[in-house]
Coordinates of C-alpha atoms in Angstrom, one line a residue:
M1 CA -32.3 -40.9 -37.2
P2 CA -33.0 -38.7 -34.1
F3 CA -33.3 -35.1 -34.7
A4 CA -30.1 -32.9 -34.3
F5 CA -29.2 -29.1 -34.7
R6 CA -27.1 -28.4 -37.5
E7 CA -24.1 -25.9 -37.5
V8 CA -21.8 -24.8 -40.1
S9 CA -18.1 -25.0 -39.2
S10 CA -15.4 -22.3 -40.2
S11 CA -14.6 -24.2 -43.1
G12 CA -18.1 -24.4 -44.4
A13 CA -18.8 -28.1 -43.7
E14 CA -21.8 -29.1 -41.8
C15 CA -21.5 -30.4 -38.3
R16 CA -24.1 -31.9 -36.0
R17 CA -24.8 -31.3 -32.2
P18 CA -26.5 -33.9 -30.1
P19 CA -29.9 -32.5 -29.0
Q20 CA -29.2 -32.8 -25.3
L21 CA -26.1 -30.4 -25.8
A22 CA -28.2 -28.0 -27.7
T23 CA -30.7 -27.8 -25.1
T24 CA -28.2 -27.4 -22.3
S25 CA -26.7 -24.6 -24.3
M26 CA -30.0 -22.8 -24.9
E27 CA -30.6 -23.2 -21.0
D28 CA -27.4 -21.7 -20.2
E29 CA -28.1 -18.7 -22.5
T30 CA -31.5 -18.2 -21.0
K31 CA -30.2 -18.1 -17.6
L32 CA -27.3 -15.8 -18.5
S33 CA -29.9 -13.5 -20.2
I34 CA -32.1 -13.6 -17.2
Y35 CA -29.1 -12.8 -15.0
R36 CA -27.9 -9.8 -17.1
A37 CA -31.4 -8.6 -17.2
A38 CA -31.7 -8.7 -13.4
R39 CA -28.4 -6.9 -13.0
T40 CA -29.4 -4.3 -15.4
I41 CA -32.6 -3.6 -13.5
K42 CA -30.8 -3.5 -10.3
R43 CA -28.4 -0.8 -11.7
R44 CA -31.3 1.1 -12.9
E45 CA -32.9 1.1 -9.4
N46 CA -29.5 2.0 -7.5
T47 CA -29.0 5.0 -9.8
L48 CA -27.2 8.1 -8.5
Y49 CA -30.3 10.1 -8.1
N50 CA -32.2 7.3 -6.2
A51 CA -29.1 7.0 -3.8
L52 CA -28.9 10.9 -3.2
R53 CA -32.7 11.4 -3.0
S54 CA -32.8 8.5 -0.4
I55 CA -30.0 10.1 1.6
Y56 CA -31.6 13.2 1.7
E57 CA -35.0 11.9 2.8
D58 CA -33.2 10.0 5.6
S59 CA -31.5 13.1 6.6
V60 CA -34.9 14.7 7.5
F61 CA -35.3 11.9 10.1
V62 CA -31.7 12.4 11.5
G63 CA -32.5 16.1 11.8
E64 CA -35.8 15.4 13.8
I65 CA -33.9 13.1 16.2
S66 CA -31.0 15.4 16.8
Q67 CA -33.4 18.3 17.8
L68 CA -34.8 16.1 20.4
W69 CA -31.5 16.7 22.3
P70 CA -30.1 19.7 20.7
E71 CA -27.4 19.9 23.4
L72 CA -25.8 16.7 22.5
H73 CA -23.1 16.6 19.8
L74 CA -24.0 14.9 16.5
L75 CA -21.2 12.5 15.3
A76 CA -21.1 10.4 12.0
N77 CA -19.8 6.9 12.0
L78 CA -17.5 6.7 9.1
R79 CA -18.0 6.3 6.4
C80 CA -21.7 5.7 5.6
G81 CA -22.9 7.9 8.4
L82 CA -21.1 11.1 7.1
W83 CA -23.8 11.2 4.3
Y84 CA -26.8 11.8 6.4
S85 CA -26.3 15.4 7.7
S86 CA -24.7 18.6 7.2
K87 CA -24.2 19.6 10.7
F88 CA -22.0 16.9 12.3
H89 CA -19.7 18.0 15.0
S90 CA -17.2 15.2 14.7
T91 CA -16.7 11.7 13.3
C92 CA -16.0 8.3 14.8
Y93 CA -15.1 4.8 13.3
F94 CA -16.8 1.7 14.8
K95 CA -16.4 -1.0 12.3
S96 CA -19.3 -3.6 12.0
T97 CA -16.8 -6.3 11.4
D98 CA -15.8 -6.0 15.2
G99 CA -19.4 -6.8 16.0
H100 CA -19.9 -10.0 13.6
T101 CA -21.1 -13.2 15.1
N102 CA -18.0 -15.2 16.5
N103 CA -15.7 -12.3 15.5
W104 CA -16.5 -10.1 18.3
S105 CA -13.6 -7.6 19.1
F106 CA -12.5 -4.6 21.1
N107 CA -9.8 -3.1 18.7
T108 CA -7.3 -0.8 20.6
S109 CA -6.3 0.8 17.4
R110 CA -9.8 2.2 17.1
L111 CA -10.5 3.4 20.7
N112 CA -12.6 6.4 19.6
L113 CA -11.9 8.0 23.3
H114 CA -12.8 11.4 21.9
V115 CA -16.5 10.1 21.5
A116 CA -16.4 9.2 25.2
L117 CA -14.7 12.6 26.1
L118 CA -17.2 14.4 24.1
A119 CA -20.1 12.2 25.7
G120 CA -18.8 13.1 29.1
E121 CA -18.6 16.8 28.3
K122 CA -22.1 17.3 27.1
G123 CA -23.7 14.4 28.9
G124 CA -24.2 12.2 26.1
C125 CA -23.8 12.3 22.2
I126 CA -25.6 11.1 19.0
I127 CA -24.0 8.7 16.6
V128 CA -25.4 8.4 13.0
D129 CA -24.9 5.3 10.7
A130 CA -27.1 3.3 8.3
T131 CA -27.3 -0.2 6.9
R132 CA -28.5 -1.8 3.7
R133 CA -31.5 -4.1 3.5
G134 CA -32.2 -6.8 6.0
K135 CA -31.3 -5.2 9.3
R136 CA -32.6 -2.2 11.2
F137 CA -29.1 -1.6 12.8
P138 CA -25.8 -2.2 11.5
D139 CA -23.6 -4.5 13.6
S140 CA -21.4 -1.6 14.6
M141 CA -24.4 -0.3 16.4
S142 CA -26.0 -3.7 17.7
K143 CA -22.7 -5.0 19.2
T144 CA -19.5 -3.0 18.5
I145 CA -20.6 0.1 20.4
P146 CA -22.1 -1.8 22.9
I147 CA -18.9 -3.8 23.7
W148 CA -17.0 -0.4 23.7
T149 CA -19.2 1.2 26.2
C150 CA -19.1 -1.8 28.4
V151 CA -15.1 -2.1 28.2
L152 CA -14.7 1.8 28.8
N153 CA -17.2 1.6 31.7
R154 CA -15.3 -1.2 33.5
S155 CA -11.7 0.3 33.0
V156 CA -13.1 3.7 34.4
C157 CA -14.6 1.8 37.4
N158 CA -11.5 0.1 38.1
F159 CA -9.6 3.3 37.9
K160 CA -12.0 5.1 40.3
K161 CA -11.7 2.3 42.7
K162 CA -8.0 2.7 42.8
M163 CA -8.3 6.3 43.3
C164 CA -10.7 5.8 46.1
N165 CA -8.1 3.5 47.7
G166 CA -5.4 6.0 47.0
D167 CA -3.3 3.3 44.8
V168 CA -2.9 5.8 41.9
L169 CA -2.2 9.5 41.4
V170 CA -3.9 11.3 38.6
E171 CA -1.0 13.0 36.5
G172 CA -0.9 16.6 37.5
E173 CA -3.2 16.2 40.1
S174 CA -1.2 18.4 42.6
N175 CA -1.7 21.4 40.3
A176 CA -5.3 20.5 39.2
S177 CA -8.2 22.6 40.5
D178 CA -10.4 21.1 43.5
E179 CA -13.3 20.5 41.2
H180 CA -11.2 18.3 39.0
V181 CA -9.8 16.5 41.9
N182 CA -13.3 15.7 43.2
N183 CA -14.6 14.7 39.8
T184 CA -11.8 12.2 39.3
R185 CA -12.2 10.7 43.0
E186 CA -16.1 10.6 42.7
F187 CA -17.2 7.0 42.6
S188 CA -20.6 5.3 43.0
V189 CA -21.0 1.8 44.0
D190 CA -23.8 1.6 41.7
W191 CA -21.5 2.4 38.6
D192 CA -23.1 0.1 35.9
C193 CA -20.4 -2.2 34.3
S194 CA -23.1 -4.5 32.6
L195 CA -23.1 -5.3 29.0
H196 CA -26.1 -3.6 27.5
L197 CA -27.1 -5.3 24.0
P198 CA -30.4 -4.7 22.0
L199 CA -33.2 -7.3 22.3
W200 CA -32.6 -8.9 19.0
V201 CA -29.1 -10.0 20.1
S202 CA -29.5 -13.8 21.5
D203 CA -29.0 -14.7 25.0
T204 CA -26.2 -17.3 23.9
E205 CA -24.5 -14.6 21.7
K206 CA -24.7 -12.1 24.7
A207 CA -23.1 -14.7 27.1
A208 CA -20.3 -15.7 24.6
I209 CA -19.5 -11.7 24.4
N210 CA -19.7 -11.3 28.1
D211 CA -17.1 -14.0 28.7
R212 CA -14.5 -11.9 26.9
V213 CA -15.4 -8.5 28.3
E214 CA -12.8 -8.8 31.1
E215 CA -10.2 -9.9 28.8
W216 CA -10.7 -6.7 26.6
T217 CA -10.9 -4.5 29.7
K218 CA -7.3 -5.8 30.7
E219 CA -6.2 -5.1 27.1
L220 CA -7.5 -1.6 27.4
E221 CA -5.7 -0.9 30.7
T222 CA -2.4 -2.2 29.6
S223 CA -2.5 -0.3 26.2
G224 CA -1.6 3.1 27.8
A225 CA -4.7 4.8 27.0
D226 CA -5.6 7.9 29.0
I227 CA -8.1 6.3 31.4
A228 CA -7.5 9.0 33.9
S229 CA -8.8 11.9 31.5
L230 CA -11.8 9.7 30.8
A231 CA -12.5 8.9 34.5
S232 CA -12.3 12.6 35.2
C233 CA -14.7 13.6 32.4
L234 CA -17.4 10.8 32.9
K235 CA -19.8 11.6 35.7
K236 CA -22.1 8.6 34.9
P237 CA -21.4 5.3 32.9
L238 CA -22.0 5.2 29.2
R239 CA -25.0 3.2 28.0
P240 CA -26.1 2.9 24.3
L241 CA -29.8 3.5 23.2
W242 CA -31.2 2.5 19.7
I243 CA -33.5 4.7 17.5
S244 CA -34.4 3.8 14.2
Q245 CA -37.4 5.1 11.8
K246 CA -39.6 2.4 13.4
T247 CA -39.0 3.6 17.0
V248 CA -42.1 5.2 18.6
I249 CA -41.3 8.5 20.6
W250 CA -44.0 10.4 22.2
L251 CA -42.9 14.0 21.7
N252 CA -44.4 15.3 24.8
E253 CA -42.5 12.7 26.8
V254 CA -39.0 13.0 25.5
P255 CA -36.7 12.7 28.6
D256 CA -34.0 15.2 29.3
H257 CA -30.7 13.5 28.8
D258 CA -29.6 14.7 32.3
S259 CA -32.6 13.0 33.8
W260 CA -31.0 9.4 33.2
D261 CA -28.7 7.7 35.5
F262 CA -26.1 7.0 32.7
T263 CA -24.6 9.0 29.9
P264 CA -26.4 8.1 26.6
I265 CA -24.8 7.3 23.5
I266 CA -27.7 7.3 21.3
L267 CA -27.3 5.2 18.2
V268 CA -29.5 6.5 15.2
S269 CA -29.9 4.1 12.3
A270 CA -30.9 6.6 9.4
S271 CA -32.7 4.3 6.9
S272 CA -36.2 2.9 6.8
Q273 CA -36.1 -0.9 6.3
G274 CA -38.8 -1.8 3.9
G275 CA -37.5 -5.3 2.7
I276 CA -37.8 -4.3 -0.9
P277 CA -37.1 -1.2 -2.8
Q278 CA -39.9 1.4 -2.1
H279 CA -41.1 3.1 -5.2
R280 CA -41.9 6.7 -4.3
T281 CA -43.5 9.5 -6.3
T282 CA -43.5 13.4 -5.9
S283 CA -45.4 16.1 -8.0
E284 CA -42.4 16.1 -10.4
F285 CA -40.4 12.8 -10.2
S286 CA -40.7 9.2 -9.2
W287 CA -37.7 7.3 -7.8
N288 CA -36.8 4.1 -5.8
Y289 CA -35.9 4.4 -2.0
I290 CA -32.6 2.7 -1.2
P291 CA -31.9 1.7 2.4
G292 CA -28.5 2.6 3.5
A293 CA -27.7 4.4 0.3
G294 CA -24.6 6.0 1.8
D295 CA -22.9 2.7 2.0
D296 CA -20.1 1.7 -0.3
E297 CA -19.9 5.2 -1.9
E298 CA -17.2 4.1 -4.4
S299 CA -19.8 2.1 -6.3
W300 CA -22.1 5.0 -7.0
A301 CA -20.9 8.4 -5.9
R302 CA -19.0 9.2 -9.0
G303 CA -16.5 11.5 -7.2
L304 CA -19.1 13.3 -5.1
S305 CA -18.2 13.7 -1.4
P306 CA -20.7 14.3 1.5
I307 CA -19.4 18.0 1.9
L308 CA -20.1 18.5 -1.9
F309 CA -23.3 17.0 -1.8
W310 CA -24.7 19.2 1.1
N311 CA -23.1 22.2 -0.5
H312 CA -25.5 21.5 -3.6
A313 CA -28.1 19.3 -2.0
Y314 CA -31.2 21.3 -3.2
D315 CA -29.9 21.7 -6.8
L316 CA -29.1 17.9 -7.1
I317 CA -32.4 17.0 -5.6
N318 CA -34.6 19.4 -7.6
S319 CA -32.6 18.5 -10.9
G320 CA -34.4 15.1 -11.1
P321 CA -33.2 11.7 -12.4
N322 CA -32.3 12.8 -15.8
L323 CA -30.1 15.7 -14.9
C324 CA -28.7 14.5 -11.9
N325 CA -25.7 12.7 -13.4
Q326 CA -24.5 15.6 -15.4
K327 CA -25.0 18.0 -12.2
V328 CA -22.9 15.9 -10.2
A329 CA -20.2 15.8 -13.2
D330 CA -20.1 19.6 -13.2
I331 CA -19.8 19.9 -9.5
V332 CA -17.0 17.5 -9.2
E333 CA -15.2 19.0 -11.9
K334 CA -15.5 22.4 -10.8
D335 CA -14.2 21.5 -7.3
R336 CA -11.2 19.7 -9.0
V337 CA -10.4 22.6 -10.8
F338 CA -11.0 25.0 -7.7
R339 CA -8.5 22.8 -5.6
A340 CA -5.8 22.4 -8.6
Q341 CA -5.7 26.3 -9.1
R342 CA -4.7 26.5 -5.4
G343 CA -2.0 23.9 -5.7
Q344 CA -4.1 21.3 -3.7
I345 CA -4.3 17.5 -4.5
A346 CA -6.9 17.2 -7.4
P347 CA -6.9 13.8 -8.8
Q348 CA -9.5 13.3 -11.8
V349 CA -12.4 10.7 -11.6
L350 CA -13.1 8.2 -14.3
V351 CA -16.6 6.9 -14.1
K352 CA -17.4 4.0 -16.3
P353 CA -20.6 3.9 -18.2
P354 CA -23.0 1.1 -17.0
K355 CA -23.2 -2.3 -18.9
L356 CA -26.8 -2.4 -20.5
L357 CA -28.3 -5.1 -22.6
E358 CA -27.1 -4.9 -26.2
N359 CA -30.5 -4.2 -27.7
S360 CA -31.7 -1.9 -24.7
T361 CA -33.5 1.0 -25.8
H362 CA -31.9 2.9 -23.1
M363 CA -28.4 3.1 -24.6
S364 CA -28.9 6.8 -25.0
Q365 CA -29.1 7.1 -21.2
V366 CA -25.4 6.1 -20.8
E367 CA -24.0 8.4 -18.0
P368 CA -21.4 11.1 -18.8
L369 CA -17.8 10.2 -18.4
L370 CA -15.7 12.2 -16.0
S371 CA -12.0 12.2 -16.0
S372 CA -10.3 10.3 -13.2
D373 CA -10.0 7.6 -10.8
I374 CA -12.7 7.5 -8.0
S375 CA -10.7 5.4 -5.6
N376 CA -8.4 8.4 -5.0
L377 CA -11.1 10.5 -3.6
T378 CA -11.7 10.4 0.3
I379 CA -13.9 12.1 2.5
N380 CA -12.2 14.6 5.0
L381 CA -14.7 16.4 7.2
S382 CA -11.8 17.8 9.2
S383 CA -10.6 20.0 6.3
D384 CA -13.5 22.3 6.7
E385 CA -13.1 22.3 10.5
G386 CA -9.5 23.6 10.5
G387 CA -8.4 20.1 11.8
A388 CA -6.6 18.7 8.9
I389 CA -3.2 18.8 10.6
S390 CA -2.7 17.2 14.1
W391 CA 0.3 17.9 16.2
L392 CA 1.4 14.9 18.3
G393 CA 1.8 16.5 21.8
S394 CA 5.3 18.1 22.1
T395 CA 7.2 15.7 19.8
N396 CA 7.7 18.3 17.0
L397 CA 5.9 15.8 14.9
A398 CA 2.5 16.2 12.9
V399 CA 0.3 14.2 10.8
G400 CA -2.2 15.5 8.1
T401 CA -3.5 15.7 4.5
S402 CA -1.4 16.6 1.7
Q403 CA -3.6 19.3 0.5
H404 CA -3.2 21.3 3.6
A405 CA 0.5 20.6 3.9
A406 CA 1.7 23.4 1.7
K407 CA 0.0 26.0 3.9
A408 CA 0.5 24.4 7.4
P409 CA 1.8 26.8 9.9
N410 CA 4.9 26.3 12.0
V411 CA 6.3 23.4 9.8
D412 CA 10.0 23.4 9.0
C413 CA 9.9 20.3 6.9
I414 CA 7.5 18.0 5.1
L415 CA 7.5 14.2 4.3
N416 CA 5.0 13.4 1.5
C417 CA 3.7 9.8 1.4
G418 CA 1.2 10.6 -1.1
Q419 CA 1.3 9.4 -4.7
E420 CA 1.3 12.9 -6.1
S421 CA 4.0 15.6 -5.3
I422 CA 3.0 18.9 -4.0
T423 CA 4.2 22.3 -4.1
V424 CA 5.8 23.7 -0.9
S425 CA 7.4 26.9 0.1
L426 CA 10.0 26.1 2.7
S427 CA 13.1 27.9 3.5
N428 CA 15.3 24.9 3.1
A429 CA 14.9 22.8 -0.3
E430 CA 16.2 19.8 1.5
G431 CA 13.2 20.1 4.0
Y432 CA 10.8 18.3 1.6
L433 CA 11.0 14.6 0.9
H434 CA 8.3 12.6 -1.4
L435 CA 8.1 9.0 -0.8
P436 CA 5.2 7.7 -2.8
M437 CA 3.4 5.0 -1.0
V438 CA 0.0 3.2 -1.9
N439 CA -2.2 1.0 0.5
S440 CA -1.2 -2.5 1.1
K441 CA -4.1 -3.8 -0.9
L442 CA -2.4 -2.4 -4.0
D443 CA 1.2 -3.1 -2.8
R444 CA 1.9 -5.3 0.1
F445 CA 5.6 -3.8 0.5
S446 CA 4.8 -0.4 -0.5
L447 CA 5.5 1.0 3.1
S448 CA 8.3 -1.4 4.0
R449 CA 10.4 -0.2 1.1
N450 CA 10.1 3.4 2.3
L451 CA 10.0 3.4 6.2
R452 CA 13.8 3.5 6.3
S453 CA 14.2 6.4 4.5
A454 CA 11.3 8.0 6.1
V455 CA 12.8 7.4 9.7
N456 CA 16.1 8.6 8.5
F457 CA 14.8 11.8 7.0
A458 CA 12.8 12.4 10.4
K459 CA 15.8 11.9 12.3
S460 CA 18.0 14.1 10.5
N461 CA 15.5 16.9 10.8
I462 CA 14.0 16.4 14.3
S463 CA 17.6 16.0 15.7
R464 CA 18.1 19.6 14.8
G465 CA 14.9 20.9 16.5
K466 CA 13.0 21.0 13.3
A467 CA 9.3 20.6 13.0
L468 CA 8.3 17.7 10.7
L469 CA 4.9 17.3 8.9
V470 CA 4.0 13.8 7.6
C471 CA 1.2 13.8 5.1
C472 CA -0.7 11.6 2.7
H473 CA -3.9 12.1 0.8
S474 CA -6.4 11.4 3.4
G475 CA -4.1 12.0 6.3
E476 CA -5.6 9.0 8.2
D477 CA -3.7 5.9 7.2
I478 CA -0.3 5.7 5.2
S479 CA 0.8 9.0 7.0
V480 CA -0.3 7.7 10.5
C481 CA 1.6 4.4 10.0
V482 CA 4.8 6.3 9.1
C483 CA 4.4 8.5 12.2
L484 CA 4.1 5.2 14.2
A485 CA 7.4 4.1 12.9
I486 CA 9.0 7.3 13.4
L487 CA 7.6 7.7 17.0
T488 CA 8.5 4.3 17.9
S489 CA 12.0 4.3 16.3
L490 CA 13.1 7.8 17.8
F491 CA 11.1 8.7 20.8
T492 CA 10.6 7.4 24.2
E493 CA 7.2 6.1 25.4
E494 CA 6.7 9.6 27.0
G495 CA 7.2 11.3 23.7
I496 CA 10.7 12.5 24.1
F497 CA 13.1 12.2 21.3
D498 CA 16.3 10.1 22.3
D499 CA 17.8 9.6 18.8
G500 CA 16.7 5.9 18.7
K501 CA 18.5 4.8 22.0
I502 CA 15.7 3.0 23.6
F503 CA 14.7 1.5 20.2
N504 CA 18.1 0.0 19.7
E505 CA 17.9 -1.6 22.9
T506 CA 14.5 -2.9 23.0
C507 CA 12.7 -5.7 21.2
I508 CA 9.3 -4.0 19.9
T509 CA 6.4 -6.1 20.7
K510 CA 2.8 -5.8 19.4
L511 CA 1.7 -4.4 22.7
E512 CA 4.3 -1.7 22.7
M513 CA 3.5 -0.8 19.0
R514 CA -0.2 -0.6 20.1
R515 CA 0.7 1.9 22.8
R516 CA 2.4 4.1 20.5
L517 CA -0.5 4.1 18.3
I518 CA -3.0 4.9 21.0
F519 CA -0.7 8.0 21.7
I520 CA -1.1 9.0 18.2
C521 CA -4.8 8.6 18.1
K522 CA -5.1 10.7 21.3
F523 CA -4.3 13.7 19.0
A524 CA -5.4 12.5 15.5
T525 CA -8.6 11.5 16.3
S526 CA -9.5 10.7 12.6
A527 CA -6.5 8.2 12.3
R528 CA -7.7 4.8 10.6
P529 CA -4.6 2.8 9.9
S530 CA -5.3 -0.3 8.0
R531 CA -4.2 -3.7 9.2
G532 CA -1.9 -4.4 6.3
N533 CA -0.1 -1.3 6.8
L534 CA 0.3 -1.8 10.4
R535 CA 1.7 -5.2 9.8
Q536 CA 4.4 -3.6 7.4
V537 CA 5.4 -1.0 10.2
F538 CA 5.6 -4.0 12.8
N539 CA 7.8 -6.1 10.4
F540 CA 10.0 -3.1 9.9
L541 CA 10.4 -2.3 13.7
G542 CA 11.0 -5.9 14.4
G543 CA 13.9 -6.1 12.1
G544 CA 15.2 -2.4 11.9
R545 CA 17.8 -0.3 13.9
V546 CA 18.3 3.2 13.6
D547 CA 22.2 3.7 12.9
D548 CA 24.1 6.6 11.5
S549 CA 25.6 4.2 8.8
Q550 CA 22.4 3.9 7.0
F551 CA 21.5 7.8 7.2
S552 CA 21.6 8.3 3.4
I553 CA 18.1 9.1 1.9
Q554 CA 16.9 6.9 -1.0
M555 CA 15.2 9.5 -3.4

């Protein structure tokens, strides 16, 4: 009789397993143990201290590059780039997915025109981002931004040609200064409209992208974007330059940005690419370097934001690996209490302890618990810059963050789209409406259920000359989408309140909605509406009409 493993059933009787099944089971358990061990090792390498120390080391390189051209504004590409300096002038949002192979896109909902205007004002700008192992530059820098510069250059070129031919009149040109008119009408036949990609992008891919540039240019020109202001501001065409930690720069031969025949968009990839985690040692601590450590902050930051990090950077770095987690817990909790005492949104953060091997000797190192949900925390650099509230031209409509809504000046009524209610001091108690909404990833119909009430609330107040603020936790997504629904439903394309007359007579297309979104982004430069939320707005606008019979507000 062949050998077999013996087992005891729950009833106490013996049972036998064939040897091949026993061997397979043991192999699976071995593989599982190896997998768990590998995951545990990876977690220990990607600790909070390793991430923060890696960011701090990379920030030194970013600082060195920014000092080569101190006149140029330093911008962070959200969200990863925001970790790598404490001295950003502004932010931008170029997505890597718009540059993925065979998925190239020029997205008119993320025009980032303020970046081009800043570059035109200063003669260039510096954009900071980082990426994980395997690439020197993220696709946002390799392809998304080069596509963006090319499309903008072609649109500006077409506009200036029309100006030279007298086919268009710049709005307000009759009242403009001579210098402004001259800048707008200046045009060189050498204006560079070429697609400039880095050397590591293949010729085949470059040709495929080039074939679509003209199509994207037409989309931009029909989107209602303010090309006139861009043409007036840009004296030279935009062009990307790439700098990483492997770039060789001769410090005694650094060219002045004014010496180039283009407006440089200097793309700085902050992280070093060593291929594998680099073990580093100082006189006090040893740690593992993580390329692109600022990426995917929800998985490691434990409630810490870039602003909080840079306010306590030296304490955190000098605390070492053993005390770092507790330091971060204390900082996050103190900040939460500080904001809660002032009536601001202050969600708590719940951090799960890492899953270690059952018999690990490191169980005593389980990281401390904080109280709250990390997904509710969002970076908002503008809150420290006084730009958390953005007025949309002369519409009497504003968009902003919930934590700044209570003290926002010149606001008569507030529509709060955040999940938590806020304390406001308004002269009219009916001037506050709370419609809790969540992102489409959590609820695909959250906005759809509330947009009717939101538009009716806006109509009742704006029609009486009241100034309305629409707010959510971040001020970048849900509140922007609600403002888009209000603006499209109640205003003309020029931003004039018409009580919904044109909307009731017009079939709203995606192009029309895109034009209104671009109008919002012109004033709210941090707007980042998600595709799922925009789809809900479009569905609402396609099937909704504003009439007085539906004027009751659902509380």
